[in-house]
XYZ file of C-alpha atoms in Angstrom:
134
model
C 131.408 123.354 102.507
C 128.948 121.287 104.610
C 129.354 123.763 107.494
C 128.457 126.695 105.207
C 125.387 124.814 103.996
C 124.330 124.077 107.581
C 124.784 127.730 108.597
C 122.884 128.947 105.533
C 120.029 126.509 106.201
C 119.825 127.569 109.866
C 119.831 131.257 108.861
C 116.983 130.897 106.364
C 115.063 128.685 108.786
C 115.329 131.403 111.456
C 114.291 134.166 109.024
C 111.308 132.158 107.761
C 110.281 131.305 111.295
C 110.518 134.929 112.427
C 108.466 136.163 109.462
C 105.793 133.560 110.086
C 105.597 134.393 113.774
C 105.326 138.131 113.165
C 102.485 137.603 110.713
C 100.674 135.024 112.859
C 101.412 135.333 116.607
C 98.556 132.942 117.465
C 100.321 130.188 115.506
C 103.441 130.893 117.572
C 101.548 130.379 120.829
C 100.146 127.083 119.573
C 103.509 125.935 118.189
C 105.464 126.250 121.465
C 107.151 122.872 121.868
C 107.333 120.919 125.071
C 110.773 120.011 126.409
C 109.505 116.526 127.318
C 110.140 115.505 123.700
C 113.845 115.449 124.617
C 113.529 112.864 127.392
C 115.099 109.533 126.578
C 118.221 107.922 125.274
C 119.813 109.350 122.113
C 122.506 107.464 120.171
C 124.893 109.199 117.796
C 124.793 107.626 114.341
C 128.576 107.531 113.862
C 129.786 105.788 117.013
C 129.120 104.632 120.559
C 128.176 108.078 121.866
C 124.960 108.353 123.882
C 123.100 111.240 125.501
C 120.604 110.167 128.161
C 118.168 112.960 129.044
C 116.368 112.148 132.279
C 114.338 115.335 132.623
C 114.050 118.958 131.550
C 112.447 121.564 133.784
C 110.279 124.358 132.307
C 113.250 126.750 132.460
C 115.331 124.420 130.280
C 117.656 122.966 132.889
C 118.356 119.353 131.917
C 119.391 116.339 133.912
C 121.528 114.531 131.372
C 124.297 111.952 131.153
C 126.795 111.277 128.374
C 128.521 108.008 127.507
C 131.395 107.174 125.161
C 130.680 104.289 126.017
C 131.796 105.032 129.605
C 130.297 108.007 131.489
C 131.761 111.456 130.790
C 131.024 114.368 133.134
C 128.234 116.627 131.875
C 129.216 120.054 133.164
C 126.190 121.889 131.766
C 123.031 120.761 129.965
C 120.309 123.126 128.814
C 117.300 123.124 126.535
C 115.890 126.263 124.964
C 113.314 127.382 122.463
C 114.282 129.094 119.228
C 110.901 130.055 117.866
C 109.013 126.787 117.507
C 112.195 124.710 117.639
C 113.696 122.976 120.680
C 117.468 123.257 121.046
C 119.954 121.441 123.268
C 123.329 122.593 124.566
C 125.609 120.188 126.423
C 129.086 120.946 127.734
C 131.391 118.059 128.688
C 134.305 118.284 131.112
C 136.481 115.296 131.778
C 139.608 113.490 130.572
C 139.731 114.035 126.819
C 136.758 116.417 126.979
C 138.100 119.815 128.083
C 134.920 121.814 127.487
C 133.745 120.045 124.332
C 130.155 120.948 123.441
C 127.102 119.775 121.553
C 124.747 122.345 120.036
C 121.721 120.480 118.704
C 118.218 121.091 117.409
C 115.348 118.615 117.624
C 113.879 117.738 114.234
C 110.269 116.762 115.008
C 109.687 115.178 111.585
C 112.518 112.667 111.920
C 112.643 112.722 115.758
C 116.402 113.308 115.623
C 118.809 115.670 117.340
C 121.012 117.314 114.696
C 123.786 119.834 114.994
C 127.416 120.458 115.817
C 129.881 118.750 118.126
C 132.750 121.081 119.017
C 135.844 119.080 119.986
C 137.627 121.515 122.298
C 140.900 119.579 122.286
C 141.183 119.673 118.487
C 139.369 123.002 118.066
C 137.252 121.407 115.326
C 133.528 121.169 114.647
C 131.736 118.066 113.400
C 128.194 117.675 112.107
C 126.379 115.021 114.147
C 123.007 113.285 114.312
C 121.476 111.470 117.283
C 118.544 109.079 116.907
C 116.214 108.075 119.693
C 117.303 104.823 121.331
C 114.997 101.868 121.585
């Protein structure tokens, strides 16, 4: 049920964003987010999982590390723009992480990364939230 709610919310967010951008393209140009907002240490609220984003180039390629609490190989890390939103995709490859992924969106109001963790070994999705580390 929570997954359906998340999908529905994302769908209506995307539709609303697209309508707003079509009606006001100047607002779109001013609303383009900067990837630098992602830099830093992000801690998952439900455990000892940490994403450390060192840098993001203008094309979205990220230098990132992942800890649980020990380092896990980050196979791929990318940032992208979805309208005015900044998204993050991270793929993990290592013992116990056979292609598990995070698909996250930055919430600028709460300064959180929210989204889905796909556990490749279990073939299950989990809703997750990361907060900026201090």
